[in-house]
Structure formats: structure tokens, C-alpha cells
JSON list of C-alpha atoms in Angstrom, two decimals:
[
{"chain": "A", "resi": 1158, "resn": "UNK", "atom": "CA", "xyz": [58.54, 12.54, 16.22]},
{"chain": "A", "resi": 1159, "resn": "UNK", "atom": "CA", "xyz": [57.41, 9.05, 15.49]},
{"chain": "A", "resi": 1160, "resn": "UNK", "atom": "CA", "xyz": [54.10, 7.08, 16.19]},
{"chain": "A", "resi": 1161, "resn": "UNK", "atom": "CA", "xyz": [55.21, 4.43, 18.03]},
{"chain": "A", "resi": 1162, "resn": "UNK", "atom": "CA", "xyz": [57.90, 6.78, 20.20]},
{"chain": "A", "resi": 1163, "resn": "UNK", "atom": "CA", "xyz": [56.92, 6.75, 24.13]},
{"chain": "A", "resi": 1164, "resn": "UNK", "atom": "CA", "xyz": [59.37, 9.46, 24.40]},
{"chain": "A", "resi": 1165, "resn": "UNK", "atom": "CA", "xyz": [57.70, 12.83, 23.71]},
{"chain": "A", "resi": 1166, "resn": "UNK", "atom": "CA", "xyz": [58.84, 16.13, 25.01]},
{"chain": "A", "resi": 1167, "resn": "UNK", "atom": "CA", "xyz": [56.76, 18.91, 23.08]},
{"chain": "A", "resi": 1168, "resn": "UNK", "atom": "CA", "xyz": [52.88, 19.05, 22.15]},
{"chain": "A", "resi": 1169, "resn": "UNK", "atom": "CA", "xyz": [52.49, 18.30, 18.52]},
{"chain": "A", "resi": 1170, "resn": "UNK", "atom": "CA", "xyz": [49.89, 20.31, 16.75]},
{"chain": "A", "resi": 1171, "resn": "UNK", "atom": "CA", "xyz": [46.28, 18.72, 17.53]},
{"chain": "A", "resi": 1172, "resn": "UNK", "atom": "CA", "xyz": [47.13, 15.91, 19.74]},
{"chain": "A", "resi": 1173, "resn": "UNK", "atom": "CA", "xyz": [47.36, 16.18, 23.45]},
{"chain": "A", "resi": 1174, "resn": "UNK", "atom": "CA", "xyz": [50.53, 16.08, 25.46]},
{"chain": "A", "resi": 1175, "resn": "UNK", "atom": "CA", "xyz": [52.25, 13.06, 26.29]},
{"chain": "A", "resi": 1176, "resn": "UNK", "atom": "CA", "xyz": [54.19, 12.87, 29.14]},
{"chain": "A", "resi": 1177, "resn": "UNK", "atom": "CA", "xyz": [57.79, 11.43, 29.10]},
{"chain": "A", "resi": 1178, "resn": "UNK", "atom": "CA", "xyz": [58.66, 8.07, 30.20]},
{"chain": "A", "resi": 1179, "resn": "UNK", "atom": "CA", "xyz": [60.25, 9.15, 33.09]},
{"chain": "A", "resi": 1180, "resn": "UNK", "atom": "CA", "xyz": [58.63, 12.05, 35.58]},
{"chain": "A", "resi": 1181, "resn": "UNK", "atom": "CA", "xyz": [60.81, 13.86, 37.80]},
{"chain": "A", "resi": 1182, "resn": "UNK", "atom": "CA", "xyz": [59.85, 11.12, 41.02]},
{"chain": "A", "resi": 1183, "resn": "UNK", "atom": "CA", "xyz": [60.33, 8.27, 38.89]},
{"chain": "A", "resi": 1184, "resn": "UNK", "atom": "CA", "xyz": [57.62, 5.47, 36.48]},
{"chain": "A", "resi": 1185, "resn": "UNK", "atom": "CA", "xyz": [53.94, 7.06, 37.12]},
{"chain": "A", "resi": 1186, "resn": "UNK", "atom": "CA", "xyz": [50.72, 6.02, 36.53]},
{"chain": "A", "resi": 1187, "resn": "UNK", "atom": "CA", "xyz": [50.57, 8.11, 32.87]},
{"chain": "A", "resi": 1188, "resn": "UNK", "atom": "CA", "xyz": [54.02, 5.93, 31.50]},
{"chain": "A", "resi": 1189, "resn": "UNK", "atom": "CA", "xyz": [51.53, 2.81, 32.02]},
{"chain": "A", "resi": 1190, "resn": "UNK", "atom": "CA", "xyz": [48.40, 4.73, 30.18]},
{"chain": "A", "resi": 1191, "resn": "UNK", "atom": "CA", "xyz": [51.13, 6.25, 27.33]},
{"chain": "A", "resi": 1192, "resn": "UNK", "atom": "CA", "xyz": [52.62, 2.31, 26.94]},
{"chain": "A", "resi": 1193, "resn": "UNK", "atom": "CA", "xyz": [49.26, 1.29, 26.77]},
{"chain": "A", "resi": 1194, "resn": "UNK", "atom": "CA", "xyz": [47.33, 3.17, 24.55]},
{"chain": "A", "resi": 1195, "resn": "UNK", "atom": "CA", "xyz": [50.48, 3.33, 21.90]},
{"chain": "A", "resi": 1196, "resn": "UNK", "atom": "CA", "xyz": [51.92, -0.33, 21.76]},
{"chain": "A", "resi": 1197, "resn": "UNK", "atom": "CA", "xyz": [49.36, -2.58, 23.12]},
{"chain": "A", "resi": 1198, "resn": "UNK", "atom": "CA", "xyz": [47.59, -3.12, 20.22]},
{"chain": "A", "resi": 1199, "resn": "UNK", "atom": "CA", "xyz": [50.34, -3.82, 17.67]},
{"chain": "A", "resi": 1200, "resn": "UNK", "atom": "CA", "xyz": [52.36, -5.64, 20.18]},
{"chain": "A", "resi": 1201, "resn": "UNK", "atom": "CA", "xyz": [49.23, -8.13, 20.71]},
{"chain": "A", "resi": 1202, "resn": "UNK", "atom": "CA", "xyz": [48.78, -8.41, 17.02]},
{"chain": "A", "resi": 1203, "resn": "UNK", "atom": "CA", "xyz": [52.55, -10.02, 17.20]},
{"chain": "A", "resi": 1204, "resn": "UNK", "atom": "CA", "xyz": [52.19, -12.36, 19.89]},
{"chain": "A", "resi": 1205, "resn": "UNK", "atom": "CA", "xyz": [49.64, -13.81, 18.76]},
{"chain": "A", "resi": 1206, "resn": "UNK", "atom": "CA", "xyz": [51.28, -14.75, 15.67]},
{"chain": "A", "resi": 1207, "resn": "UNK", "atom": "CA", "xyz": [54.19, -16.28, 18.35]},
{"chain": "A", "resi": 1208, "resn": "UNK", "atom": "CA", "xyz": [51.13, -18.16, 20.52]},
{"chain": "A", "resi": 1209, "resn": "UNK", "atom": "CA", "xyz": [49.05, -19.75, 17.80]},
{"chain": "A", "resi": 1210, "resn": "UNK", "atom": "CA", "xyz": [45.95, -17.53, 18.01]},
{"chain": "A", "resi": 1211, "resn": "UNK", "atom": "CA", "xyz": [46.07, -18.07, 22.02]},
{"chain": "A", "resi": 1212, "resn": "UNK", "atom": "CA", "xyz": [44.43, -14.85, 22.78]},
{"chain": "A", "resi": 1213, "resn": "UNK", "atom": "CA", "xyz": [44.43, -15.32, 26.67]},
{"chain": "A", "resi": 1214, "resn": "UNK", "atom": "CA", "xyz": [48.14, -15.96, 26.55]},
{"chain": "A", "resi": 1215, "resn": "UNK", "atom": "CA", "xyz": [49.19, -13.33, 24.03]},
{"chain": "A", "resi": 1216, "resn": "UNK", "atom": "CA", "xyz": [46.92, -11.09, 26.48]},
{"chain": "A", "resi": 1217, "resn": "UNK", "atom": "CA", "xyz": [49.17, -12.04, 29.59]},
{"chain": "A", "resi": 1218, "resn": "UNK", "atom": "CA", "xyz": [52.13, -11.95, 27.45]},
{"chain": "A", "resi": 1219, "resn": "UNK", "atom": "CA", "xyz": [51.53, -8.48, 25.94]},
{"chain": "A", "resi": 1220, "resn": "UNK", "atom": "CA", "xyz": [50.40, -7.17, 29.90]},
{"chain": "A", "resi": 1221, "resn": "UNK", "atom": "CA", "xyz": [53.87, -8.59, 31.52]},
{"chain": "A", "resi": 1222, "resn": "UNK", "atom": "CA", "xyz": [55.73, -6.65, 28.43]},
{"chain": "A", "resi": 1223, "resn": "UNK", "atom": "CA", "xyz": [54.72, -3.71, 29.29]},
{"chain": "A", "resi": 1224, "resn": "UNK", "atom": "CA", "xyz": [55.08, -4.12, 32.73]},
{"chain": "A", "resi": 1225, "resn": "UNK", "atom": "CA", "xyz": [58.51, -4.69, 32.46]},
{"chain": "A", "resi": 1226, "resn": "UNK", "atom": "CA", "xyz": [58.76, -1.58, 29.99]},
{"chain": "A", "resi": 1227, "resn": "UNK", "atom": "CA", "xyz": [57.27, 0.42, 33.09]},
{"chain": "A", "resi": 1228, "resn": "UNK", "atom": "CA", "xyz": [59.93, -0.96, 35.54]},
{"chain": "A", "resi": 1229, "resn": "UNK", "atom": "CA", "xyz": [62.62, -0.36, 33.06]},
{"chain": "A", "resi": 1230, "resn": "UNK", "atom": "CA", "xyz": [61.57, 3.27, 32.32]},
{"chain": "A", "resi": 1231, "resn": "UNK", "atom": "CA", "xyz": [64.98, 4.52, 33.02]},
{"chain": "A", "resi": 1232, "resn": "UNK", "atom": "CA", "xyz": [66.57, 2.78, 30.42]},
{"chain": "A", "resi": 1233, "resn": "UNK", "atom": "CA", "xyz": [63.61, 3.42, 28.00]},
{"chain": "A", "resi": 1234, "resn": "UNK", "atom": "CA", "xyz": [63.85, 7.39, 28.58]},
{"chain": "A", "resi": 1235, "resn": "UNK", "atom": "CA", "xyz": [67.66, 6.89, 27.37]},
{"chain": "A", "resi": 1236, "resn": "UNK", "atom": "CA", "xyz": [66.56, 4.92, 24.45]},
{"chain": "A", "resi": 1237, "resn": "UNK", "atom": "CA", "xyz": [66.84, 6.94, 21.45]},
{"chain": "A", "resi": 1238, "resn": "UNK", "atom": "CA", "xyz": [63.92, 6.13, 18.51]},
{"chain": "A", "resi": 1239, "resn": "UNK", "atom": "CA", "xyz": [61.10, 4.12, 19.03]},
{"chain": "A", "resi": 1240, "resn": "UNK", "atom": "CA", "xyz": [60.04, 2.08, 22.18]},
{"chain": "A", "resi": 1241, "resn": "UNK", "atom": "CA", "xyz": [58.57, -0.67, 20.05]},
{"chain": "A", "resi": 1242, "resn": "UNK", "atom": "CA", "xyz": [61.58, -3.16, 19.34]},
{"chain": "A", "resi": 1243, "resn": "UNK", "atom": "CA", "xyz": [62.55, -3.55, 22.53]},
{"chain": "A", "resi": 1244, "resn": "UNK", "atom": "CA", "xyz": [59.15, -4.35, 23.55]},
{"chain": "A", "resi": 1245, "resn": "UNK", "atom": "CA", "xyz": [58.59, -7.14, 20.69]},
{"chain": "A", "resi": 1246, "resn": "UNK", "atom": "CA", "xyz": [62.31, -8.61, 21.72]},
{"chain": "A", "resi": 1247, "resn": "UNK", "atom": "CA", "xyz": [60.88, -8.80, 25.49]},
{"chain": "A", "resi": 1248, "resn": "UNK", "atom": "CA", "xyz": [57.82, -10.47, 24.16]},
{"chain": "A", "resi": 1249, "resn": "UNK", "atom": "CA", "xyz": [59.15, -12.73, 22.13]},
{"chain": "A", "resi": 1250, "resn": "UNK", "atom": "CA", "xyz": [61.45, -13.55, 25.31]},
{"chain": "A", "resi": 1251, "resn": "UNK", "atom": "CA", "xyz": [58.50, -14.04, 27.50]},
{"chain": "A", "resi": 1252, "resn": "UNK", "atom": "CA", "xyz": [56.66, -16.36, 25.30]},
{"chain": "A", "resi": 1253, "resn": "UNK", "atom": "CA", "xyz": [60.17, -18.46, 24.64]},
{"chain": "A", "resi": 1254, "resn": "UNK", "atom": "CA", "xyz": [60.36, -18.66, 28.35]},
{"chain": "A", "resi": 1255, "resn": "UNK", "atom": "CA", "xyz": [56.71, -19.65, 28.73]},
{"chain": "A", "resi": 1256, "resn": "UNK", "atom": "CA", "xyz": [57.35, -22.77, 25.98]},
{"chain": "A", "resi": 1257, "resn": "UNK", "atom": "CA", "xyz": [60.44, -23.60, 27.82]},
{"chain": "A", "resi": 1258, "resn": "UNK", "atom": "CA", "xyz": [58.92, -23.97, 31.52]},
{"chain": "A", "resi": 1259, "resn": "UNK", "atom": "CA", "xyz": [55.94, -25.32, 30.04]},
{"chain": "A", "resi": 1260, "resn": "UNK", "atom": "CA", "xyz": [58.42, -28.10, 28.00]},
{"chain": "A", "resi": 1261, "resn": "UNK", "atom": "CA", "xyz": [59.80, -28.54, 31.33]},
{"chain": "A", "resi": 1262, "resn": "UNK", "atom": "CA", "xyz": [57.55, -29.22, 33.81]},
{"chain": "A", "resi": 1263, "resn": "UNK", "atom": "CA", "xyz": [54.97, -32.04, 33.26]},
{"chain": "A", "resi": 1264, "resn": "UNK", "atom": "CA", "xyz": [51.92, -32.04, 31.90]},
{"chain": "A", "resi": 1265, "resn": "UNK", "atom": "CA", "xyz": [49.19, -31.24, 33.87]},
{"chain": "A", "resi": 1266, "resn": "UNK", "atom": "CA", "xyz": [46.28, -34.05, 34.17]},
{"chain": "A", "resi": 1267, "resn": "UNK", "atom": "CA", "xyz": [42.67, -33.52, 34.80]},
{"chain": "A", "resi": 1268, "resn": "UNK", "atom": "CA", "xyz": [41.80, -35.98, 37.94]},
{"chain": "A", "resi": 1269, "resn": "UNK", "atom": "CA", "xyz": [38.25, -36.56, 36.99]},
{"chain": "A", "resi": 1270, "resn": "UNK", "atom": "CA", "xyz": [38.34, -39.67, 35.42]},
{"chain": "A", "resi": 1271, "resn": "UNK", "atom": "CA", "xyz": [40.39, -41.08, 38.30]},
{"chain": "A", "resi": 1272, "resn": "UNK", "atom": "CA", "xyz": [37.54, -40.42, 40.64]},
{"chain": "A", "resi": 1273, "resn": "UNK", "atom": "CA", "xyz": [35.04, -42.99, 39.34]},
{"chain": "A", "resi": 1274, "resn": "UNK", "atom": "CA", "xyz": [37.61, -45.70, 39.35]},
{"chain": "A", "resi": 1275, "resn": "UNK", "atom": "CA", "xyz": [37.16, -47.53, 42.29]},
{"chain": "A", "resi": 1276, "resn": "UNK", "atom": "CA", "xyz": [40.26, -47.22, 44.86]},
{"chain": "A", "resi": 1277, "resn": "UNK", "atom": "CA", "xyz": [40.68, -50.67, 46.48]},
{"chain": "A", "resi": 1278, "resn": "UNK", "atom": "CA", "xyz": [39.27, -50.62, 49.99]},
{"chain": "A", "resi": 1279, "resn": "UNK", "atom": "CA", "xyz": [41.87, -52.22, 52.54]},
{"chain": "A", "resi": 1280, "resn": "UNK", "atom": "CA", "xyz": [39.33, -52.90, 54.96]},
{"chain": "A", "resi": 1281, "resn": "UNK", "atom": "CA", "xyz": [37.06, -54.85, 52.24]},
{"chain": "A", "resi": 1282, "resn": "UNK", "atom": "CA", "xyz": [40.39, -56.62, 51.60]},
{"chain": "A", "resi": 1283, "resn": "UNK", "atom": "CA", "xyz": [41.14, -57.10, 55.57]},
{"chain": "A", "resi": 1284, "resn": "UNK", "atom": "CA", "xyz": [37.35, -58.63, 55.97]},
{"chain": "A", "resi": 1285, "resn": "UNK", "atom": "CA", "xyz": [37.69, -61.24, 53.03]},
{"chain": "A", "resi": 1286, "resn": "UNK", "atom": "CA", "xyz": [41.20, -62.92, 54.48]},
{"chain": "A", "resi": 1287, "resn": "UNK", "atom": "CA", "xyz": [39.63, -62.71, 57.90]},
{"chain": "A", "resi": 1288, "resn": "UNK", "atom": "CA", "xyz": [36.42, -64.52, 56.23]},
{"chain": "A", "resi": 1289, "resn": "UNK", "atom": "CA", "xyz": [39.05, -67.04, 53.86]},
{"chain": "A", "resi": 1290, "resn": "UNK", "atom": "CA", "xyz": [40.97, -67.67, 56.64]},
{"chain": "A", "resi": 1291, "resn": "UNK", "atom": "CA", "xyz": [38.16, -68.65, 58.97]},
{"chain": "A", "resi": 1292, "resn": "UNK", "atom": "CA", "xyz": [36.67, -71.12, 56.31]},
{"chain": "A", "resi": 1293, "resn": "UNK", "atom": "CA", "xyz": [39.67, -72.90, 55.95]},
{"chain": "A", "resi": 1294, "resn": "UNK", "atom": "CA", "xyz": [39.71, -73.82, 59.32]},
{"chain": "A", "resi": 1295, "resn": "UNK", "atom": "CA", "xyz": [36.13, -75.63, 58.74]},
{"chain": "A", "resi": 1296, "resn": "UNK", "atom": "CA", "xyz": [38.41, -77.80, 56.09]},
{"chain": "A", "resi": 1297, "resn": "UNK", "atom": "CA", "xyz": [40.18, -80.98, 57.39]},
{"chain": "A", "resi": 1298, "resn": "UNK", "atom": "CA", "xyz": [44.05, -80.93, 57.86]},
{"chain": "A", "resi": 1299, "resn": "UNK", "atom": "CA", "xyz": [44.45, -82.77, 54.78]},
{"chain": "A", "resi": 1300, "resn": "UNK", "atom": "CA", "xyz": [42.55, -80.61, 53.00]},
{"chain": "A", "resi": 1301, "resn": "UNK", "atom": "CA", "xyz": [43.56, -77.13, 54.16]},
{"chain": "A", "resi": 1302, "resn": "UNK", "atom": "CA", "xyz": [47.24, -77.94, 53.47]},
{"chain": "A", "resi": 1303, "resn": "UNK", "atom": "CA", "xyz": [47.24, -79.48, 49.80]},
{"chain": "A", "resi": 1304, "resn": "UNK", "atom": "CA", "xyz": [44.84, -75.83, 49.01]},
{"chain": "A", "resi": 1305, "resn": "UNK", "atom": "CA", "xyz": [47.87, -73.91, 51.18]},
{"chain": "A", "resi": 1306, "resn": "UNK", "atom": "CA", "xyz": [50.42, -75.59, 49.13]},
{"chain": "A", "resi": 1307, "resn": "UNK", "atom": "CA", "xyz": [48.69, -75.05, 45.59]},
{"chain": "A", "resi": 1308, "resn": "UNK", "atom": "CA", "xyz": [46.51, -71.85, 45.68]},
{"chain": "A", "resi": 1309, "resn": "UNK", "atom": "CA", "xyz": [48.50, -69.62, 48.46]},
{"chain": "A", "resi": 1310, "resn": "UNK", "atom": "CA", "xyz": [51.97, -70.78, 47.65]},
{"chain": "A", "resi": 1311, "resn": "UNK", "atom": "CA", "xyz": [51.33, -70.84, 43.99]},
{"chain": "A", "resi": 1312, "resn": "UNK", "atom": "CA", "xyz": [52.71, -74.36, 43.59]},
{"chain": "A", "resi": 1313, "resn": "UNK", "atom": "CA", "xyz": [52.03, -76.81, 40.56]},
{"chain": "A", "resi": 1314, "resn": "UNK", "atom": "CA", "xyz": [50.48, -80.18, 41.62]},
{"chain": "A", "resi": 1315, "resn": "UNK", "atom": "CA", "xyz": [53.54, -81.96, 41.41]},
{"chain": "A", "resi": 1316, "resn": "UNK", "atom": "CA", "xyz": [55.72, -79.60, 43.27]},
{"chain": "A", "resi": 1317, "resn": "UNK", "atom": "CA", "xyz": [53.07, -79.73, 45.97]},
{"chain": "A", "resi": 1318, "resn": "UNK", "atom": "CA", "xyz": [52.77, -83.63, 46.10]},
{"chain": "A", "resi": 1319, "resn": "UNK", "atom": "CA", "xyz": [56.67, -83.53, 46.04]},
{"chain": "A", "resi": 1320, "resn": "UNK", "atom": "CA", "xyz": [56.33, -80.99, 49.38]},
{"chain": "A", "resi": 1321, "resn": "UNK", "atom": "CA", "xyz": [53.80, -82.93, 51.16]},
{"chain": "A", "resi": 1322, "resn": "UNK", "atom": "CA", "xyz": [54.86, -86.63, 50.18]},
{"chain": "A", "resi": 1323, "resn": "UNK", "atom": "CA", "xyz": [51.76, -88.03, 48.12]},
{"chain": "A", "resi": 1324, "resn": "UNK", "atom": "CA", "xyz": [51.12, -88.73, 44.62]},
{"chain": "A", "resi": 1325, "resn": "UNK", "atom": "CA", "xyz": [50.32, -86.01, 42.57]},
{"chain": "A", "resi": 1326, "resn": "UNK", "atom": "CA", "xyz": [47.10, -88.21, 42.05]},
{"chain": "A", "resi": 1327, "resn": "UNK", "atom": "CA", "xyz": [45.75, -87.79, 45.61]},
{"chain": "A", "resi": 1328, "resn": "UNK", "atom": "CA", "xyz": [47.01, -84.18, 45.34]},
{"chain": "A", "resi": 1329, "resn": "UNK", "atom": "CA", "xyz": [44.34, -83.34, 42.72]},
{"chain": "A", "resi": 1330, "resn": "UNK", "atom": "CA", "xyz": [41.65, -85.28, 44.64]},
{"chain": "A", "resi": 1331, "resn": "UNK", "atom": "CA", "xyz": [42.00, -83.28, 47.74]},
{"chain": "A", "resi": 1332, "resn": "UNK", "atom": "CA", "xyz": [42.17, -80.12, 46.17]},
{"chain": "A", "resi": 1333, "resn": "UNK", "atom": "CA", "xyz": [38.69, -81.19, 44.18]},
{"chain": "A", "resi": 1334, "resn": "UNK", "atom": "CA", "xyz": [37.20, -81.96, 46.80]},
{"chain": "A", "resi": 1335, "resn": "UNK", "atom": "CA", "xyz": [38.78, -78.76, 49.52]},
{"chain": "A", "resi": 1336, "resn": "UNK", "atom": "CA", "xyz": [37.33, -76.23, 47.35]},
{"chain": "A", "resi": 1337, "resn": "UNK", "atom": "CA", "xyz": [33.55, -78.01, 47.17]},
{"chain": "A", "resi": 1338, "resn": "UNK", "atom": "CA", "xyz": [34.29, -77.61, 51.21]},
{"chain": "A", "resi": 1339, "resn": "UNK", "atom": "CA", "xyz": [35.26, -74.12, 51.06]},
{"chain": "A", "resi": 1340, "resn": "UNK", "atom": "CA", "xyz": [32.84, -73.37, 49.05]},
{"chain": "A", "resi": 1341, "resn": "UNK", "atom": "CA", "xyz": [30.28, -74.44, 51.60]},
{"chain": "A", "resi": 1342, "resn": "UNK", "atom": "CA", "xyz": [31.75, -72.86, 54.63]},
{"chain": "A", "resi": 1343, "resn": "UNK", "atom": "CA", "xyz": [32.26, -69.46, 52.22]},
{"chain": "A", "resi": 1344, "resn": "UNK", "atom": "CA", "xyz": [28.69, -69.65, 51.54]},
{"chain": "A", "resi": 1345, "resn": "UNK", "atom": "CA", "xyz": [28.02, -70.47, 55.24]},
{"chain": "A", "resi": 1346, "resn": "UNK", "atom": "CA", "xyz": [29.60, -66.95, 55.54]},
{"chain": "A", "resi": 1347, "resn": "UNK", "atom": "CA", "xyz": [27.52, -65.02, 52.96]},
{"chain": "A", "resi": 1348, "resn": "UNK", "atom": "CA", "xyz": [29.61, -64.98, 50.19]},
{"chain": "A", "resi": 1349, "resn": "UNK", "atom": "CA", "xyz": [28.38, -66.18, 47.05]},
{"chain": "A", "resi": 1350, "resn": "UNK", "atom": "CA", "xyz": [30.45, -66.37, 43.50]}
]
């Protein structure tokens, strides 16, 4: 009989009986134990070779092998020779599987660093255009509309004197002198640069 053989039958001189894969009622507790105690240790030795050292993996890889050997114990029993190849082509299933889910699913990120960013605050953002738009009503009409035109519609000085129907000359002066106003009546408010 060989080493690695789960299957034994008769008690070999000196060594204590093993009991066959399959009892009489089906996989027991001793198949586990028998599994264990004969093919753990080589069977790590190999996946480890297959996980690059990972000995946590290789560990779960080596644990859900012979778990499946247990719930295949019917087959096993049939099996004639040694137990161990089919175990090492299961492994080497399981830790294809494992790259290919892993390869197929998305990396995983750690969401520490995210947490001392700081998340814009829409009710910060809410209380500065109530505050903006409040100060520009404290600006004249002439005012208010050439900083509407340039700043909040995004237009060039040109395109807003073109809009509004003065020279781009008079555009420039108003603005200069609208945003010395809002300053003011932002300061007026409490906020500072």
C-alpha cells in the first residue's frame, strides 16, 4: 500500500488502522482527519509554489481541497492508487479560479485617504450665492449688469460691450470699479479674501 493512498483496508504492521474513505453511512468525521494528516502537508508545500509564498491563501486553498475531496468521497473510494493527484489538479484549479475572479472583479481600494479630503459642503455653497447675490444688489444697475455679463456669463469685454451697447472702454471701467463695490458690501457681510 502506498503513503500517500487514503484508501486503506487492512492494518499494516505498526501503524494504526485507517479507515476507508467511505464508511458504510457515507463521508465521516475520520475521512477529514485521514485527508488531513496524509496530504495536507505536501499539498500546502505545492500551493504555495502556485501563490507566491502567500501562506494565508495557500492555507485556504489547501483547506477548500480537501473539502471537496471529503464531499467527493465516493468517487475517491473508486479511485484506484493514490489520492494525491487529484487533489493537486483540484488545487491548482482553485487557485486558477481565485486569479481569474480576482482578474475580474476590480481592485479593491482602501477609503482612508478619501476621508481627509474635504467633501464640498452644499450648504457652505448655498450660503455664499445667497451672500453674492445679496451684495450685488448693494451695486448700481450699471454696475451689477456689466459684472453679470463678464464674470457670471463668462463673456470677454467686447462680447459684453457688444451685449449691452457701450464701448468696450466703459465696459472695463465699470467692472473696475463694481468689484471695489462688491468688495465693500462682501466685507460688509464678513467675508474677507
Amino acid at each position: 500500500m502506498r503513503k500517500d493512498s487514503a484508501v486503506a483496508d487492512e492494518r499494516p504492521q505498526g501503524r494504526p488502522h485507517r479507515h476507508r474513505l467511505v464508511q458504510r453511512g457515507g463521508p465521516d468525521e475520520e475521512l477529514m482527519r485521514a485527508l488531513y494528516r496524509e496530504h495536507a502537508g505536501p499539498l500546502l508545500a505545492y500551493v504555495l509554489r502556485l501563490v507566491a509564498g502567500d501562506r494565508q491563501r495557500a492555507e485556504d486553498v489547501v483547506q477548500e481541497t480537501l473539502i471537496r475531496a471529503w464531499k467527493n468521497a465516493g468517487q475517491l473510494n473508486r479511485a484506484t492508487g493514490s489520492v494525491r493527484p487529484w487533489l493537486v489538479t483540484v488545487a491548482r484549479r482553485i487557485v486558477i479560479d481565485g486569479h481569474r475572479s480576482r482578474q475580474a472583479r476590480p481592485q479593491e481600494v482602501d477609503p482612508s485617504p478619501l476621508e481627509v479630503i474635504p467633501a464640498e459642503d452644499e450648504i457652505d455653497k448655498a450660503l455664499w450665492l445667497m451672500t453674492l447675490s445679496d451684495a450685488l444688489e448693494d451695486l448700481t444697475p450699471a454696475h451689477r449688469e456689466v459684472l453679470v455679463e463678464t464674470y457670471f456669463k463668462g463673456r470677454t469685454v467686447n462680447e459684453a460691450a457688444e451685449t449691452l451697447g457701450i464701448p468696450s472702454g466703459t465696459v472695463r471701467s465699470r467692472v473696475f470699479y463694481a468689484l471695489r463695490s462688491m468688495k465693500l458690501a462682501l466685507e460688509e457681510r464678513g467675508v474677507t479674501a
